[in-house]
PDB file of C-alpha atoms in Angstrom:
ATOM      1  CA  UNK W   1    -184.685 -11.792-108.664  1.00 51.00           C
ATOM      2  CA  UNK W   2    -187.299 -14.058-110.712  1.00 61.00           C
ATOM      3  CA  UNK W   3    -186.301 -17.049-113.102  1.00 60.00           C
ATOM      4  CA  UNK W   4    -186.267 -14.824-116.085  1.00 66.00           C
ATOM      5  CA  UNK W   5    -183.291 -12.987-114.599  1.00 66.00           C
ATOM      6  CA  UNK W   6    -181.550 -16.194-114.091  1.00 68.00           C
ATOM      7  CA  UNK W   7    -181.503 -17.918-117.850  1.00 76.00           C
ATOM      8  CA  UNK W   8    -182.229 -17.188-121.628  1.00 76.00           C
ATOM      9  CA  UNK W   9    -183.146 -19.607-124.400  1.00 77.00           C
ATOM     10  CA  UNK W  10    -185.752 -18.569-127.207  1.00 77.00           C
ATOM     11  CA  UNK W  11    -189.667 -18.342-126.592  1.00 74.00           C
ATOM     12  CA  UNK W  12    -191.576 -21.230-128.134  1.00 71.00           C
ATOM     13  CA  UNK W  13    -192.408 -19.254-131.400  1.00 69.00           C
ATOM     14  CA  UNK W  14    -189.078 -18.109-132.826  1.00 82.00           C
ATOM     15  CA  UNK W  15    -188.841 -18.002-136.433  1.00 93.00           C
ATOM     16  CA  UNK W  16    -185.029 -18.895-136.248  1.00 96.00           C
ATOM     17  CA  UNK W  17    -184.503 -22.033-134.039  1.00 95.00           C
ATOM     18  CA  UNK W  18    -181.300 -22.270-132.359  1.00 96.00           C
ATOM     19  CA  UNK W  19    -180.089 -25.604-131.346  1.00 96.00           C
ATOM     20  CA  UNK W  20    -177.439 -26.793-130.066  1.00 96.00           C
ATOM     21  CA  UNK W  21    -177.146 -30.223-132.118  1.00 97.00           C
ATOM     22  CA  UNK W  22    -176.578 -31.526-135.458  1.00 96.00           C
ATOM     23  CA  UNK W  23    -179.721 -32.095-136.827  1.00 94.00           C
ATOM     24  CA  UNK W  24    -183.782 -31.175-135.583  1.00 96.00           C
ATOM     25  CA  UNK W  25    -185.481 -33.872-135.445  1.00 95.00           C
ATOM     26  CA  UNK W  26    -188.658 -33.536-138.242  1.00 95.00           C
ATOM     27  CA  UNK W  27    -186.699 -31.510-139.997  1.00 96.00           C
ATOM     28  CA  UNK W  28    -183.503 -31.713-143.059  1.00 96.00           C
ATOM     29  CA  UNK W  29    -181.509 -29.201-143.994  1.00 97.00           C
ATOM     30  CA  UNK W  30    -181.866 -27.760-146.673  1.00 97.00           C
ATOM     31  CA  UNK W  31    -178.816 -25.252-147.287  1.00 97.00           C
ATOM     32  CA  UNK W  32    -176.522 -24.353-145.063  1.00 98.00           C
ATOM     33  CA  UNK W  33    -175.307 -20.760-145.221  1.00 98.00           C
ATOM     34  CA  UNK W  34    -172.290 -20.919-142.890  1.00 98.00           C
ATOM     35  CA  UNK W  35    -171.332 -19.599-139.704  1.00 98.00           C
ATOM     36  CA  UNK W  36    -172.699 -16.710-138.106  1.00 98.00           C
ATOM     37  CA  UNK W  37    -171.769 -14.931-134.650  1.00 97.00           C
ATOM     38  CA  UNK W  38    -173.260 -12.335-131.863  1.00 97.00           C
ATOM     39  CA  UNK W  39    -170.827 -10.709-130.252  1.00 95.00           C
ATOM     40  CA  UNK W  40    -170.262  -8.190-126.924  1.00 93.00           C
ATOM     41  CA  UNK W  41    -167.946  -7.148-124.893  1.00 90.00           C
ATOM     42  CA  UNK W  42    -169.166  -5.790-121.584  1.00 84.00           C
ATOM     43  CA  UNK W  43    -167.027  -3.692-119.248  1.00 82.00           C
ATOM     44  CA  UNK W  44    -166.950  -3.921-115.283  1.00 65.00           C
ATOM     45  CA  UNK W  45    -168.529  -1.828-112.927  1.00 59.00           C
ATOM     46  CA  UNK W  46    -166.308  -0.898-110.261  1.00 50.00           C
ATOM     47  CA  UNK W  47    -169.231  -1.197-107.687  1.00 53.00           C
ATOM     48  CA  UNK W  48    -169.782  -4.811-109.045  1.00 52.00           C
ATOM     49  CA  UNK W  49    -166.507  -5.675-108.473  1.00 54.00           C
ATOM     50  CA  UNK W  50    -166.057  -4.728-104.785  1.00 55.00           C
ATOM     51  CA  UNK W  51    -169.522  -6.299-104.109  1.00 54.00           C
ATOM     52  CA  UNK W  52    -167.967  -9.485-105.884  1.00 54.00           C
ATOM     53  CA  UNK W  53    -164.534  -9.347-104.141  1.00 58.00           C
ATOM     54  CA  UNK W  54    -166.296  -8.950-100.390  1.00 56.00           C
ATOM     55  CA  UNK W  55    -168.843 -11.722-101.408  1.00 55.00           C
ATOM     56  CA  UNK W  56    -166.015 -14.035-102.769  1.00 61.00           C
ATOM     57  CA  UNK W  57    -164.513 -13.833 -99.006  1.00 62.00           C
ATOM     58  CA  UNK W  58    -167.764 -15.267 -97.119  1.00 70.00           C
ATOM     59  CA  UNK W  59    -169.027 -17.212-100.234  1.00 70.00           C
ATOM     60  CA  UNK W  60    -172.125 -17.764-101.957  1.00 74.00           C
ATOM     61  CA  UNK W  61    -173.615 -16.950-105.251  1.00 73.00           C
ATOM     62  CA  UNK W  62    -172.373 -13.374-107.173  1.00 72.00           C
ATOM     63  CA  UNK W  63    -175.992 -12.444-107.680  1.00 77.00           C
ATOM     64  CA  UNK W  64    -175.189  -8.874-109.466  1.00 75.00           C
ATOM     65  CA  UNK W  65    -172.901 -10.411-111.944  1.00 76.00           C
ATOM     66  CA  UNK W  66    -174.536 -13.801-112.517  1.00 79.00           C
ATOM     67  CA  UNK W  67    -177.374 -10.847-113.607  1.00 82.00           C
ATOM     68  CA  UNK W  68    -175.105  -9.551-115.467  1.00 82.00           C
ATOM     69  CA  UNK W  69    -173.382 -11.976-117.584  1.00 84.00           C
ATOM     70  CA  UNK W  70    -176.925 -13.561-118.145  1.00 87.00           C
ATOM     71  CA  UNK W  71    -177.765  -9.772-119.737  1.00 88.00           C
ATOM     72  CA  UNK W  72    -174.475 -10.193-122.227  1.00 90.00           C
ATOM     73  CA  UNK W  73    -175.368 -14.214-122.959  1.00 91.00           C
ATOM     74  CA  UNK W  74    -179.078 -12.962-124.171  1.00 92.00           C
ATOM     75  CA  UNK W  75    -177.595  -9.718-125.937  1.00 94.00           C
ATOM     76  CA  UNK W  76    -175.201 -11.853-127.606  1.00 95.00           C
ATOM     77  CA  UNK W  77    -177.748 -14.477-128.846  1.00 95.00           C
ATOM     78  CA  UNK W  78    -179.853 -11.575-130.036  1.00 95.00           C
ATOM     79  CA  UNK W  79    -177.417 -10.478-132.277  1.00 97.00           C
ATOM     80  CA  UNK W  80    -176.846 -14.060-133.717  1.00 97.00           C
ATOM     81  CA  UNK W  81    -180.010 -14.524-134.259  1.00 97.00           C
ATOM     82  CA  UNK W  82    -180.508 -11.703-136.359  1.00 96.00           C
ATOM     83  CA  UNK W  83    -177.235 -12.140-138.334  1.00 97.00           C
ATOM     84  CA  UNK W  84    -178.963 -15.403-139.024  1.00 97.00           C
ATOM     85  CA  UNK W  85    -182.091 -13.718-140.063  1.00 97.00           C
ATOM     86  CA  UNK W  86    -180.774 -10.871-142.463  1.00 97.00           C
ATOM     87  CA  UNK W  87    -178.477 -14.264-144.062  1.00 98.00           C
ATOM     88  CA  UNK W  88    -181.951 -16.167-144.915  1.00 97.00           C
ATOM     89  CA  UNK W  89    -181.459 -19.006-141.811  1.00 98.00           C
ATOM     90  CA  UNK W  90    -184.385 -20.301-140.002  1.00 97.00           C
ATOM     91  CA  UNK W  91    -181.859 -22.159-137.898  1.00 97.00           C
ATOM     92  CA  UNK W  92    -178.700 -22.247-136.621  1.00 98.00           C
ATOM     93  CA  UNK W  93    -177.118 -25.496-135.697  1.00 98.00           C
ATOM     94  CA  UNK W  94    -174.310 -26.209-133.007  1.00 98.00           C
ATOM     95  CA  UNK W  95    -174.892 -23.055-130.995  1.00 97.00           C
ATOM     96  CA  UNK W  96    -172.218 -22.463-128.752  1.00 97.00           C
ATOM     97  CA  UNK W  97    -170.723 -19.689-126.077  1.00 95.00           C
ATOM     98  CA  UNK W  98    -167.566 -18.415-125.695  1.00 94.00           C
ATOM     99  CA  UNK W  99    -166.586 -16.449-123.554  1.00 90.00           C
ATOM    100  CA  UNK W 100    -163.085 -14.569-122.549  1.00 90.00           C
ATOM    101  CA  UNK W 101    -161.511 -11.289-121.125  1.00 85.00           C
ATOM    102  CA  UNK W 102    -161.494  -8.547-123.545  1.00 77.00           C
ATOM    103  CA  UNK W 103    -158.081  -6.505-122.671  1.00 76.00           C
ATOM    104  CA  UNK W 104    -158.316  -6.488-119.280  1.00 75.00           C
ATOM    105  CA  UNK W 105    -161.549  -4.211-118.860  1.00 78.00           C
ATOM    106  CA  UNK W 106    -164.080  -6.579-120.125  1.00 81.00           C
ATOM    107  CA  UNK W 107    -165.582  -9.651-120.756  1.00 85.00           C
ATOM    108  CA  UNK W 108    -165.999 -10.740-124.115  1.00 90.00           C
ATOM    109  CA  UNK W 109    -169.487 -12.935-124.939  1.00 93.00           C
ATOM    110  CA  UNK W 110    -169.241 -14.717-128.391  1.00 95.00           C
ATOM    111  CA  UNK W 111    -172.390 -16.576-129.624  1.00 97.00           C
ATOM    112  CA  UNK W 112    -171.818 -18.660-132.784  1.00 98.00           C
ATOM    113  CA  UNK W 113    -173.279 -21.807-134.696  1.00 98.00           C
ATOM    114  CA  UNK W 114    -174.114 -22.752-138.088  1.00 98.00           C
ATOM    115  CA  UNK W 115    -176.685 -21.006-139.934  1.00 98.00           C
ATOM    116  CA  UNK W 116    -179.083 -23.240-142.042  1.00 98.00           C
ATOM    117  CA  UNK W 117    -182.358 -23.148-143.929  1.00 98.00           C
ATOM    118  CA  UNK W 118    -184.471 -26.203-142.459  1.00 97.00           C
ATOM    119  CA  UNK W 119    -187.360 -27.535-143.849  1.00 96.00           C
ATOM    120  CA  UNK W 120    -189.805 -30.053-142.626  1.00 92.00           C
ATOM    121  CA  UNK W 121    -188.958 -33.736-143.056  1.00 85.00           C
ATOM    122  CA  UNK W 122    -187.680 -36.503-141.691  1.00 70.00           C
ATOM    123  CA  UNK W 123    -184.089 -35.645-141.628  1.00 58.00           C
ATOM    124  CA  UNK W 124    -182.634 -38.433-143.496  1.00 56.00           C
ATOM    125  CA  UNK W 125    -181.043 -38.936-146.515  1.00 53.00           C
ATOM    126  CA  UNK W 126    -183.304 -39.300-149.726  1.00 44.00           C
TER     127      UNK W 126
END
């Protein structure tokens, strides 16, 4: 598997910037709209599962699910992003994961911040 399998994160010309701080630098904040979330809740696959209990005996790294749950992590940014988008944001502020087991079948991916509309500046108070 290739890099791109293994993490997320925006490209470098997104027109909503999500950041995990308080401020951007160069830039103020102009409104903030309020909080806005991407959620999913993937189930397991059985085959997954046996792979990852007979790995978890010898050790080493749970390449299928680490695949996986990178998959859900970008699905659920996705969906923040444009819940963002369709509010007016061109930012969200404090991004954040959470994630958690959804009823026993699942695992739940939450991704939520603050969604803002930035402006360029220098960010302090006028």
């Amino acid at each position: 598997m290739g890099i791109d399998e293994y993490g997320g994160g925006q490209g470098p010309h997104e027109d909503v910037l999500v950041v995990t701080t308080n401020d951007v630098p160069g830039h103020r904040v102009e409104q903030v709209i309020g909080e806005v979330f991407g959620l999913t809740v993937r189930s397991r696959h059985l085959g997954s599962q046996i792979g990852a209990g007979l790995k978890s005996m010898i050790g080493g790294e749970l390449k299928g699910l680490t695949k996986t749950l990178v998959q859900t992590r970008n699905q659920a940014m996705e969906r923040l992003v444009d819940q963002a988008r369709a509010r007016g944001a061109n930012g969200v502020l404090m991004f954040r994961f959470d994630v958690s087991e959804a009823a026993d079948v699942g695992t739940e991916v939450c991704a939520y911040g603050t969604a803002v509309v930035l402006a360029k500046g220098d960010g302090g108070e006028g």
